[in-house]
PDB file of C-alpha atoms in Angstrom:
ATOM      1  CA  MET I  26       8.801  27.139  -0.579  1.00  0.00           C
ATOM      2  CA  LYS I  27       6.594  24.863   1.534  1.00  0.00           C
ATOM      3  CA  PRO I  28       8.191  21.814   3.186  1.00  0.00           C
ATOM      4  CA  ARG I  29       7.487  18.655   1.179  1.00  0.00           C
ATOM      5  CA  VAL I  30       6.105  15.418   2.550  1.00  0.00           C
ATOM      6  CA  LEU I  31       5.778  12.071   0.785  1.00  0.00           C
ATOM      7  CA  ILE I  32       2.913   9.939   2.051  1.00  0.00           C
ATOM      8  CA  THR I  33       2.903   6.277   1.021  1.00  0.00           C
ATOM      9  CA  GLY I  34      -0.301   4.290   1.334  1.00  0.00           C
ATOM     10  CA  ALA I  35      -2.099   7.526   0.572  1.00  0.00           C
ATOM     11  CA  SER I  36      -5.163   5.942  -1.033  1.00  0.00           C
ATOM     12  CA  GLY I  37      -6.101   4.091   2.153  1.00  0.00           C
ATOM     13  CA  PHE I  38      -8.196   5.161   5.136  1.00  0.00           C
ATOM     14  CA  VAL I  39      -5.232   6.244   7.267  1.00  0.00           C
ATOM     15  CA  GLY I  40      -3.482   7.807   4.278  1.00  0.00           C
ATOM     16  CA  TYR I  41      -6.516   9.961   3.559  1.00  0.00           C
ATOM     17  CA  HIS I  42      -6.397  11.407   7.068  1.00  0.00           C
ATOM     18  CA  LEU I  43      -2.637  11.895   6.890  1.00  0.00           C
ATOM     19  CA  ILE I  44      -3.125  13.915   3.709  1.00  0.00           C
ATOM     20  CA  GLU I  45      -5.731  16.144   5.352  1.00  0.00           C
ATOM     21  CA  SER I  46      -3.468  16.746   8.339  1.00  0.00           C
ATOM     22  CA  ALA I  47      -0.400  17.497   6.204  1.00  0.00           C
ATOM     23  CA  LEU I  48      -2.349  19.968   4.059  1.00  0.00           C
ATOM     24  CA  ASN I  49      -3.741  21.647   7.180  1.00  0.00           C
ATOM     25  CA  LYS I  50      -0.145  22.042   8.440  1.00  0.00           C
ATOM     26  CA  GLY I  51       0.780  23.845   5.226  1.00  0.00           C
ATOM     27  CA  LEU I  52       2.945  21.093   3.718  1.00  0.00           C
ATOM     28  CA  GLU I  53       3.269  20.416   0.013  1.00  0.00           C
ATOM     29  CA  VAL I  54       1.917  16.883  -0.246  1.00  0.00           C
ATOM     30  CA  PHE I  55       3.189  14.176  -2.583  1.00  0.00           C
ATOM     31  CA  VAL I  56       1.297  10.903  -2.511  1.00  0.00           C
ATOM     32  CA  ALA I  57       2.733   7.556  -3.515  1.00  0.00           C
ATOM     33  CA  VAL I  58       0.018   5.377  -4.959  1.00  0.00           C
ATOM     34  CA  ARG I  59      -0.192   2.292  -7.129  1.00  0.00           C
ATOM     35  CA  LYS I  60      -1.351   2.951 -10.669  1.00  0.00           C
ATOM     36  CA  SER I  61      -4.256   0.589  -9.944  1.00  0.00           C
ATOM     37  CA  SER I  62      -5.356   2.494  -6.804  1.00  0.00           C
ATOM     38  CA  ASP I  63      -8.779   4.088  -6.615  1.00  0.00           C
ATOM     39  CA  ILE I  64      -7.970   7.746  -5.889  1.00  0.00           C
ATOM     40  CA  LYS I  65     -11.330   9.351  -6.697  1.00  0.00           C
ATOM     41  CA  HIS I  66     -11.734  10.401  -3.050  1.00  0.00           C
ATOM     42  CA  LEU I  67      -8.454  12.361  -3.263  1.00  0.00           C
ATOM     43  CA  GLN I  68      -9.290  14.351  -6.404  1.00  0.00           C
ATOM     44  CA  SER I  69     -10.551  17.436  -4.543  1.00  0.00           C
ATOM     45  CA  TYR I  70      -7.166  17.995  -2.864  1.00  0.00           C
ATOM     46  CA  SER I  71      -4.170  19.801  -4.287  1.00  0.00           C
ATOM     47  CA  LEU I  72      -1.750  16.859  -4.402  1.00  0.00           C
ATOM     48  CA  HIS I  73       1.219  15.674  -6.415  1.00  0.00           C
ATOM     49  CA  TYR I  74       0.925  12.019  -7.455  1.00  0.00           C
ATOM     50  CA  THR I  75       3.998   9.843  -7.744  1.00  0.00           C
ATOM     51  CA  TYR I  76       4.547   6.168  -8.492  1.00  0.00           C
ATOM     52  CA  PRO I  77       7.898   5.197  -6.910  1.00  0.00           C
ATOM     53  CA  ASP I  78       9.561   1.839  -7.512  1.00  0.00           C
ATOM     54  CA  PHE I  79       9.796   0.365  -4.021  1.00  0.00           C
ATOM     55  CA  THR I  80      11.610  -2.683  -5.377  1.00  0.00           C
ATOM     56  CA  ASN I  81      14.732  -0.587  -5.950  1.00  0.00           C
ATOM     57  CA  ALA I  82      16.490   1.506  -3.254  1.00  0.00           C
ATOM     58  CA  GLU I  83      18.514   3.455  -5.830  1.00  0.00           C
ATOM     59  CA  SER I  84      15.351   4.457  -7.677  1.00  0.00           C
ATOM     60  CA  LEU I  85      13.803   5.588  -4.395  1.00  0.00           C
ATOM     61  CA  GLU I  86      16.907   7.615  -3.584  1.00  0.00           C
ATOM     62  CA  THR I  87      16.604   9.382  -6.944  1.00  0.00           C
ATOM     63  CA  GLU I  88      12.909  10.075  -6.244  1.00  0.00           C
ATOM     64  CA  ILE I  89      13.692  11.554  -2.827  1.00  0.00           C
ATOM     65  CA  ARG I  90      16.524  13.742  -4.115  1.00  0.00           C
ATOM     66  CA  GLU I  91      14.710  14.987  -7.229  1.00  0.00           C
ATOM     67  CA  LYS I  92      11.478  15.835  -5.429  1.00  0.00           C
ATOM     68  CA  ASN I  93      13.317  17.187  -2.379  1.00  0.00           C
ATOM     69  CA  TYR I  94      11.186  15.503   0.294  1.00  0.00           C
ATOM     70  CA  GLN I  95      11.935  16.690   3.811  1.00  0.00           C
ATOM     71  CA  TYR I  96       9.432  14.353   5.481  1.00  0.00           C
ATOM     72  CA  ILE I  97       8.240  10.851   4.636  1.00  0.00           C
ATOM     73  CA  ILE I  98       5.302   9.050   6.190  1.00  0.00           C
ATOM     74  CA  HIS I  99       5.412   5.400   5.208  1.00  0.00           C
ATOM     75  CA  ALA I 100       1.928   4.003   5.727  1.00  0.00           C
ATOM     76  CA  ALA I 101       1.870   1.588   2.769  1.00  0.00           C
ATOM     77  CA  GLY I 102       1.611  -2.123   3.267  1.00  0.00           C
ATOM     78  CA  THR I 103      -0.519  -5.117   2.570  1.00  0.00           C
ATOM     79  CA  THR I 104      -2.601  -7.356   4.779  1.00  0.00           C
ATOM     80  CA  LYS I 105      -3.361  -9.840   1.998  1.00  0.00           C
ATOM     81  CA  ALA I 106      -0.988 -11.561  -0.390  1.00  0.00           C
ATOM     82  CA  ARG I 107      -0.883 -14.656  -2.577  1.00  0.00           C
ATOM     83  CA  SER I 108       2.131 -15.979  -0.671  1.00  0.00           C
ATOM     84  CA  ALA I 109       4.294 -15.322   2.381  1.00  0.00           C
ATOM     85  CA  ASP I 110       7.076 -14.154   0.063  1.00  0.00           C
ATOM     86  CA  GLU I 111       4.815 -11.559  -1.565  1.00  0.00           C
ATOM     87  CA  TYR I 112       3.580 -10.403   1.850  1.00  0.00           C
ATOM     88  CA  ASN I 113       7.133 -10.055   3.206  1.00  0.00           C
ATOM     89  CA  ASN I 114       8.340  -8.357   0.035  1.00  0.00           C
ATOM     90  CA  VAL I 115       5.714  -5.607   0.258  1.00  0.00           C
ATOM     91  CA  ASN I 116       5.825  -5.119   4.023  1.00  0.00           C
ATOM     92  CA  ALA I 117       9.508  -5.660   4.744  1.00  0.00           C
ATOM     93  CA  THR I 118      11.633  -5.338   1.609  1.00  0.00           C
ATOM     94  CA  TYR I 119       9.854  -2.203   0.365  1.00  0.00           C
ATOM     95  CA  THR I 120      10.295  -0.597   3.783  1.00  0.00           C
ATOM     96  CA  ILE I 121      13.970  -1.573   3.927  1.00  0.00           C
ATOM     97  CA  ASN I 122      14.532  -0.119   0.442  1.00  0.00           C
ATOM     98  CA  LEU I 123      12.875   3.139   1.472  1.00  0.00           C
ATOM     99  CA  ALA I 124      14.950   3.334   4.665  1.00  0.00           C
ATOM    100  CA  LYS I 125      18.184   2.701   2.712  1.00  0.00           C
ATOM    101  CA  ALA I 126      17.283   5.436   0.239  1.00  0.00           C
ATOM    102  CA  ILE I 127      16.597   7.889   3.057  1.00  0.00           C
ATOM    103  CA  VAL I 128      19.921   7.097   4.727  1.00  0.00           C
ATOM    104  CA  ASN I 129      21.733   7.574   1.409  1.00  0.00           C
ATOM    105  CA  CYS I 130      20.147  11.024   1.067  1.00  0.00           C
ATOM    106  CA  GLY I 131      21.949  12.201   4.192  1.00  0.00           C
ATOM    107  CA  SER I 132      20.267  14.993   6.119  1.00  0.00           C
ATOM    108  CA  GLN I 133      17.813  15.949   3.357  1.00  0.00           C
ATOM    109  CA  VAL I 134      15.014  13.939   4.989  1.00  0.00           C
ATOM    110  CA  LYS I 135      14.448  15.408   8.434  1.00  0.00           C
ATOM    111  CA  LYS I 136      12.064  12.720   9.641  1.00  0.00           C
ATOM    112  CA  MET I 137      10.546   9.431   8.538  1.00  0.00           C
ATOM    113  CA  VAL I 138       7.499   8.014  10.254  1.00  0.00           C
ATOM    114  CA  PHE I 139       6.787   4.319   9.740  1.00  0.00           C
ATOM    115  CA  MET I 140       3.257   3.112  10.381  1.00  0.00           C
ATOM    116  CA  SER I 141       1.876  -0.371  10.318  1.00  0.00           C
ATOM    117  CA  SER I 142      -1.399  -2.011  11.188  1.00  0.00           C
ATOM    118  CA  LEU I 143      -2.666  -4.766  13.392  1.00  0.00           C
ATOM    119  CA  GLY I 144      -3.037  -6.702  10.144  1.00  0.00           C
ATOM    120  CA  SER I 145       0.729  -7.184  10.104  1.00  0.00           C
ATOM    121  CA  VAL I 146       0.574  -9.581  13.061  1.00  0.00           C
ATOM    122  CA  GLY I 147      -3.071 -10.590  13.123  1.00  0.00           C
ATOM    123  CA  PRO I 148      -5.549 -10.207  15.969  1.00  0.00           C
ATOM    124  CA  LEU I 149      -4.308 -10.386  19.544  1.00  0.00           C
ATOM    125  CA  LEU I 150      -5.155 -13.654  21.207  1.00  0.00           C
ATOM    126  CA  GLN I 151      -5.766 -12.139  24.654  1.00  0.00           C
ATOM    127  CA  THR I 152      -7.900  -9.174  25.608  1.00  0.00           C
ATOM    128  CA  GLY I 153      -5.740  -6.436  27.096  1.00  0.00           C
ATOM    129  CA  ALA I 154      -2.498  -7.773  25.583  1.00  0.00           C
ATOM    130  CA  PHE I 155       0.070  -5.336  24.180  1.00  0.00           C
ATOM    131  CA  LEU I 156       1.869  -5.453  20.852  1.00  0.00           C
ATOM    132  CA  ASN I 157       5.631  -5.726  21.117  1.00  0.00           C
ATOM    133  CA  GLU I 158       8.523  -7.467  19.358  1.00  0.00           C
ATOM    134  CA  SER I 159       7.763 -10.800  21.054  1.00  0.00           C
ATOM    135  CA  ILE I 160       4.283 -11.151  19.499  1.00  0.00           C
ATOM    136  CA  ILE I 161       4.130 -14.101  17.122  1.00  0.00           C
ATOM    137  CA  PRO I 162       2.281 -13.274  13.877  1.00  0.00           C
ATOM    138  CA  ALA I 163      -1.044 -15.065  13.515  1.00  0.00           C
TER     139      ALA I 163
END
């Protein structure tokens, strides 16, 4: 059986390239997408589509256990929201729920990779500056 990877944010630009790379490495690829996502550009690939409930850590734990993911690449997030609460819910709470679910699955998940974008803090104010934990979101 091929190792299984779950890729969140799979319908985006980065997600598309992650899918290609995972398939080229011989992984069985599961993609987490919103039901409203445009996934026409993914139709030519041999993928498994899933629609996890990121609002609920227990539901995510069930998803991970049932589908037997060994690897998770979390590249989902939002750069636009109607409110700060919505923005933080998608980018922070969903990630925390996924991390809790992975921890609760013990050693089943061998590795989780968390990716974000410059959109999470806004553009750097100085040329040549580096992103770190002291950067104030803009």
